[in-house]
Amino acid sequence: MYDFRTHRHSPLGRPGGRPSGNPARPLPRAAALATTLCLVLAALAFPAFAAEPRSGGTLVVAGGAGLRHLNPAVQSGAHAGLGVQLFAGLVRVDDGFRPRPYLAERWEISGDGLSYAFHLVPNARFHDGTPITSEDVAFSLAVVKRNHPFGMAMFDAVDRVDTPDPLTAVIRLARPHPALMQSLVPLLMPVIPRHVFGDGRDPKTHPMNAAPVGSGPFRFKEWVRGQHVILERNDDFFIEGRPLLDRIVVKFFNLPSVRMLALEKGEVDYYPFAGVRFRDVPRIADNPDLRVSTRGYEALGPLNYVEFNLREPPFDDLRVRRAVAYAIDQDFLVNTLHGGLPRPGYGPLHRSSPFHSDGLNRYPVDLDRARKLLDDAGYAPDAEGLRLRVVLDYPPFHVDSLATGANYIRAQLKKVGIAVDLRPAADFPSWAQRIGSWDYQFTMNSHWTYPDPVIGVHRIYLCGNIRKTVWSNTQGYCNERVDALLREAESTIDVPTRKALYAEFQRIVNRELPLYFINEEPYVTVSRRYVMDLPETVWGPMQPMDRVWLDR
Amino acid sequence: MQLAPILGRRLLGAAALILAVLVLNFVLIRLAPGDPALTIAGGMGGITEEILRDIRQAYGLDRPLHHQFALYLERMLSGDLGHSLFFNAPVIDLILDRLGPTVLLIMTAMAIALTLGTYLGVLASRKPGGFVTNLVTVLSLVGYSAPVFWTGIVLLLLFSATIPLFPLSGMYDVRADSAGLLLALDIAHHLALPAITLAIVFLAQYSRISRASMLDVLGAEYIRTARAKGLSDRAVLFRHALPNAILPVVTVAGLQFGNMLSGAVLVEVVFNWPGLGQLAFESILRRDHPTVLGILFFATVMVVAADLLTDIAYGIVDPRIRAGTSPP
């Protein structure tokens, strides 16, 4: 848990820790005792003091512009999260990444790990009243596999889906697939109606993507483009007594600052992925009406890094990449420039991943060593101390981490004789095209690692995934040993074995530095205090809000 | 001189201008770096080249540029502005959805700027060098020189966040579920700040122009005659001087329509006003070429139409033009 006043993380920051709110100032022991006594007496005197969840009310959520449609089966990214309220998945996961029943009330996995039989809840219906059957599950998986950006990573191992009866779907695998259960959450594999989307039209451009018939806790009511989306309670939801809210209104704002103002003013109640500067977080946390949290984004696992184009000098030389790493003072960057809100990152797996390794080389700042490495690489300084000149690109997102980081790196590399010209991108497509066409030297970058490395990490390192699209292996890294480790890890179920495979993978990447990791991007959630039981498990705002209620 | 031949010539010129703008826009938008297929595919993803290829094929993005242009022109001539790459909807529907709010914003801002600007100009012209004149001059300078998005954010902070007089953003309160007169009042409440923001820039210009024009006219002999006849100051100013002095204001207002439209883009982004400007902003960021082209086409038509209307209004306001005579 991050303490917004002291700017330090406590051990509770790991998934499963206590939810954070406004941190309390330490109280003297007597005052603490008196406060506890008062609270107990108050709770006894007023039973309503410990408020029970109650239904009703409208939750207004602040959203960013750019919603394309509402079908998460054929898109990824932050906007896909809205679809999670509309569509149910077979399972959902808790704050320890453990699968929990959702549309599937139970499941059995065969001994060889090649067959997963899911038993659907019997009373589940789509929003138009049609029963949800195993045929819909099979159809949805096929749509996701073919059309979702991660479809192949998630379901390439799926051979077929058998439907022995309307309430049983059996996923048959061609090989063991450790990421299967993590891929069946509503965000990644929403169960969509076959009778609506199976009419032969392209699911990516299907007109019903804009007004979908869903299976989740809320049903679609209205979408006024650029203004808002209104979802209403699904009274026929298959979980008794849920959802608690009457309506969810997602209000779109172009400017993050206006979004924050709207929250402070009470025009919106909940602001996930809050676009606030790291330095502003303590100020916001001081507002007694607001609750601030950095929990609930562990399944996304966003990592920020410097990506080197390994195809051409100077960054084809490991010594130059290491020189860059030794020139950067990560502690200063994270704790001083970013106020300690982000956590440093040293390797390709996010801290929240069960496969994350500690003990990687942290490349402590050592300017002499950096200079020596550049000497060895043949980049001797000229009369003015200049060794080489390079261009550093940076994208327009994660501004605090990436734009500030780029400016810091320029200043720091100058100390070892590397002149850096910064090239900020006007907008995302400009940057994405430059990186996607490999037309860069090095760039600030970031990607989501997702709940299993098979989904979000392998794509960045596999030799076969050197593609001309961003967030593939654009740096052109190819190591046969890494390929072998990742291939083995993607078809191994045994967790300790996978841990060992990923440990070696992390060591190699940490040594060879195709990417130099800077920090884990801390996404922030800000909400009004009366919004209760907001989803803070690993998928955070991208999981169903059926338990959310308003205490006012 | 008759108005009809002038109008005919103007209409022909307008059509040629629209075509030229169309070609220019089509080429320029494709010169911008960025692949629309990537934004269509969705956010933080590991999109495969196969899916990207499918998308490019589906939207005709894999065809040569001249083919795309020929197809576009053909569709345009049959009244089809194309299909949005990003929003997956006919461009004409997207534009018509957003046209109303933009027209409402621009017309309200224009009305505020014209009436208040002219009025302030007239007030300032009464006593050149006086307190009101200096105040109007200073306010005009500030309003004119401040970027419109900055003005918008300052007004938001002042009159929405600090003094909660107006709502922060949007066109109406979605929680209120109001209809009829209540909805109209709600929209007016939401419209106030964006319209004032947009009006401030132009108010400054109109007040300065009307002041200068009034000063010219007030020095004319017929005004002296009017005063000599014993007419009240008010009658001299508003009945005799203003009708002649307002001509340059009308001209500038017409010519400024394009500027107002571009100002509206920024105002709509700041206030989340659901108009064409906001749609343009979203579409440009996502390289949604058909939507951007459609909006630019509409904007061109609106500016050309405003230009034509200015000519007509000029004729109505100034009888000498209608009669084909030139001023002495």
PDB file of C-alpha atoms in Angstrom, chain A residues 230-335:
ATOM      1  CA  ILE A 230     -26.077   4.789 -19.650  1.00  0.00           C
ATOM      2  CA  LEU A 231     -26.314   1.246 -18.357  1.00  0.00           C
ATOM      3  CA  GLU A 232     -29.264   0.017 -16.291  1.00  0.00           C
ATOM      4  CA  ARG A 233     -29.570  -2.724 -13.735  1.00  0.00           C
ATOM      5  CA  ASN A 234     -30.241  -6.150 -15.263  1.00  0.00           C
ATOM      6  CA  ASP A 235     -33.131  -7.302 -13.063  1.00  0.00           C
ATOM      7  CA  ASP A 236     -32.811 -10.768 -14.577  1.00  0.00           C
ATOM      8  CA  PHE A 237     -29.124 -11.155 -13.639  1.00  0.00           C
ATOM      9  CA  PHE A 238     -28.199 -14.712 -12.698  1.00  0.00           C
ATOM     10  CA  ILE A 239     -26.752 -13.743  -9.300  1.00  0.00           C
ATOM     11  CA  GLU A 240     -29.606 -13.229  -6.861  1.00  0.00           C
ATOM     12  CA  GLY A 241     -29.852  -9.707  -5.469  1.00  0.00           C
ATOM     13  CA  ARG A 242     -27.246  -8.225  -7.797  1.00  0.00           C
ATOM     14  CA  PRO A 243     -26.363  -5.757  -9.053  1.00  0.00           C
ATOM     15  CA  LEU A 244     -27.022  -3.201  -6.339  1.00  0.00           C
ATOM     16  CA  LEU A 245     -26.866  -0.030  -8.414  1.00  0.00           C
ATOM     17  CA  ASP A 246     -29.835   1.096 -10.496  1.00  0.00           C
ATOM     18  CA  ARG A 247     -27.722   2.727 -13.149  1.00  0.00           C
ATOM     19  CA  ILE A 248     -24.184   3.384 -14.224  1.00  0.00           C
ATOM     20  CA  VAL A 249     -23.587   6.541 -16.216  1.00  0.00           C
ATOM     21  CA  VAL A 250     -20.198   6.852 -17.867  1.00  0.00           C
ATOM     22  CA  LYS A 251     -19.582  10.496 -18.625  1.00  0.00           C
ATOM     23  CA  PHE A 252     -16.850  11.287 -21.121  1.00  0.00           C
ATOM     24  CA  PHE A 253     -14.390  14.145 -20.691  1.00  0.00           C
ATOM     25  CA  ASN A 254     -11.638  15.169 -23.074  1.00  0.00           C
ATOM     26  CA  LEU A 255      -9.343  16.735 -20.497  1.00  0.00           C
ATOM     27  CA  PRO A 256      -8.141  14.759 -17.466  1.00  0.00           C
ATOM     28  CA  SER A 257      -8.032  17.966 -15.423  1.00  0.00           C
ATOM     29  CA  VAL A 258     -11.739  18.574 -16.046  1.00  0.00           C
ATOM     30  CA  ARG A 259     -12.455  14.951 -15.097  1.00  0.00           C
ATOM     31  CA  MET A 260     -10.738  15.556 -11.770  1.00  0.00           C
ATOM     32  CA  LEU A 261     -12.614  18.829 -11.236  1.00  0.00           C
ATOM     33  CA  ALA A 262     -15.886  17.012 -11.915  1.00  0.00           C
ATOM     34  CA  LEU A 263     -15.027  14.478  -9.253  1.00  0.00           C
ATOM     35  CA  GLU A 264     -14.046  17.113  -6.710  1.00  0.00           C
ATOM     36  CA  LYS A 265     -17.281  18.964  -7.465  1.00  0.00           C
ATOM     37  CA  GLY A 266     -19.372  15.836  -7.123  1.00  0.00           C
ATOM     38  CA  GLU A 267     -20.513  15.743 -10.751  1.00  0.00           C
ATOM     39  CA  VAL A 268     -18.960  12.276 -10.987  1.00  0.00           C
ATOM     40  CA  ASP A 269     -18.501   9.652  -8.282  1.00  0.00           C
ATOM     41  CA  TYR A 270     -15.761   7.385  -9.548  1.00  0.00           C
ATOM     42  CA  TYR A 271     -12.660   8.033 -11.631  1.00  0.00           C
ATOM     43  CA  PRO A 272     -10.631   4.940 -12.505  1.00  0.00           C
ATOM     44  CA  PHE A 273      -7.334   5.279 -14.432  1.00  0.00           C
ATOM     45  CA  ALA A 274      -7.299   8.798 -13.016  1.00  0.00           C
ATOM     46  CA  GLY A 275      -5.160  11.057 -15.152  1.00  0.00           C
ATOM     47  CA  VAL A 276      -3.593  12.903 -12.245  1.00  0.00           C
ATOM     48  CA  ARG A 277       0.028  13.919 -11.918  1.00  0.00           C
ATOM     49  CA  PHE A 278       1.953  11.848  -9.391  1.00  0.00           C
ATOM     50  CA  ARG A 279       2.712  15.031  -7.465  1.00  0.00           C
ATOM     51  CA  ASP A 280      -1.004  15.866  -7.184  1.00  0.00           C
ATOM     52  CA  VAL A 281      -1.963  12.553  -5.594  1.00  0.00           C
ATOM     53  CA  PRO A 282      -1.171  13.545  -1.979  1.00  0.00           C
ATOM     54  CA  ARG A 283      -3.174  16.765  -2.408  1.00  0.00           C
ATOM     55  CA  ILE A 284      -6.157  14.810  -3.703  1.00  0.00           C
ATOM     56  CA  ALA A 285      -5.791  12.241  -0.914  1.00  0.00           C
ATOM     57  CA  ASP A 286      -6.115  15.091   1.590  1.00  0.00           C
ATOM     58  CA  ASN A 287      -9.627  15.850   0.381  1.00  0.00           C
ATOM     59  CA  PRO A 288     -11.907  14.328   3.040  1.00  0.00           C
ATOM     60  CA  ASP A 289     -14.635  13.667   0.453  1.00  0.00           C
ATOM     61  CA  LEU A 290     -12.423  11.544  -1.743  1.00  0.00           C
ATOM     62  CA  ARG A 291     -10.845   8.127  -1.504  1.00  0.00           C
ATOM     63  CA  VAL A 292      -7.633   7.413  -3.408  1.00  0.00           C
ATOM     64  CA  SER A 293      -6.265   4.002  -4.223  1.00  0.00           C
ATOM     65  CA  THR A 294      -3.605   2.452  -6.425  1.00  0.00           C
ATOM     66  CA  ARG A 295      -4.943  -1.069  -5.996  1.00  0.00           C
ATOM     67  CA  GLY A 296      -6.818  -3.055  -8.585  1.00  0.00           C
ATOM     68  CA  TYR A 297      -4.583  -2.850 -11.624  1.00  0.00           C
ATOM     69  CA  GLU A 298      -2.354  -5.845 -10.904  1.00  0.00           C
ATOM     70  CA  ALA A 299      -3.800  -7.948 -13.726  1.00  0.00           C
ATOM     71  CA  LEU A 300      -2.819  -5.226 -16.186  1.00  0.00           C
ATOM     72  CA  GLY A 301       0.691  -4.969 -14.767  1.00  0.00           C
ATOM     73  CA  PRO A 302       1.805  -1.854 -16.652  1.00  0.00           C
ATOM     74  CA  LEU A 303       5.584  -1.537 -17.064  1.00  0.00           C
ATOM     75  CA  ASN A 304       7.497   1.511 -18.316  1.00  0.00           C
ATOM     76  CA  TYR A 305      10.852   1.113 -20.025  1.00  0.00           C
ATOM     77  CA  VAL A 306      13.378   2.387 -22.513  1.00  0.00           C
ATOM     78  CA  GLU A 307      13.225   0.311 -25.681  1.00  0.00           C
ATOM     79  CA  PHE A 308      16.338   0.064 -27.860  1.00  0.00           C
ATOM     80  CA  ASN A 309      16.261  -0.562 -31.581  1.00  0.00           C
ATOM     81  CA  LEU A 310      18.681  -3.482 -31.686  1.00  0.00           C
ATOM     82  CA  ARG A 311      19.037  -3.518 -35.459  1.00  0.00           C
ATOM     83  CA  GLU A 312      21.473  -0.649 -35.805  1.00  0.00           C
ATOM     84  CA  PRO A 313      24.255   1.200 -33.984  1.00  0.00           C
ATOM     85  CA  PRO A 314      24.708   2.324 -31.359  1.00  0.00           C
ATOM     86  CA  PHE A 315      22.150   0.228 -29.479  1.00  0.00           C
ATOM     87  CA  ASP A 316      22.953  -3.024 -31.244  1.00  0.00           C
ATOM     88  CA  ASP A 317      25.944  -3.052 -28.875  1.00  0.00           C
ATOM     89  CA  LEU A 318      25.142  -4.437 -25.433  1.00  0.00           C
ATOM     90  CA  ARG A 319      27.882  -2.262 -23.910  1.00  0.00           C
ATOM     91  CA  VAL A 320      26.074   0.897 -25.016  1.00  0.00           C
ATOM     92  CA  ARG A 321      22.778  -0.345 -23.606  1.00  0.00           C
ATOM     93  CA  ARG A 322      24.473  -1.168 -20.329  1.00  0.00           C
ATOM     94  CA  ALA A 323      26.140   2.235 -20.321  1.00  0.00           C
ATOM     95  CA  VAL A 324      22.680   3.817 -20.581  1.00  0.00           C
ATOM     96  CA  ALA A 325      21.460   1.647 -17.703  1.00  0.00           C
ATOM     97  CA  TYR A 326      24.408   2.567 -15.472  1.00  0.00           C
ATOM     98  CA  ALA A 327      23.977   6.264 -16.282  1.00  0.00           C
ATOM     99  CA  ILE A 328      20.390   6.369 -15.041  1.00  0.00           C
ATOM    100  CA  ASP A 329      19.756   6.831 -11.345  1.00  0.00           C
ATOM    101  CA  GLN A 330      16.525   4.901 -11.021  1.00  0.00           C
ATOM    102  CA  ASP A 331      16.168   5.760  -7.351  1.00  0.00           C
ATOM    103  CA  PHE A 332      16.310   9.484  -8.133  1.00  0.00           C
ATOM    104  CA  LEU A 333      13.900   9.065 -11.019  1.00  0.00           C
ATOM    105  CA  VAL A 334      11.314   7.109  -9.053  1.00  0.00           C
ATOM    106  CA  ASN A 335      11.627   8.587  -5.588  1.00  0.00           C
TER     107      ASN A 335
END
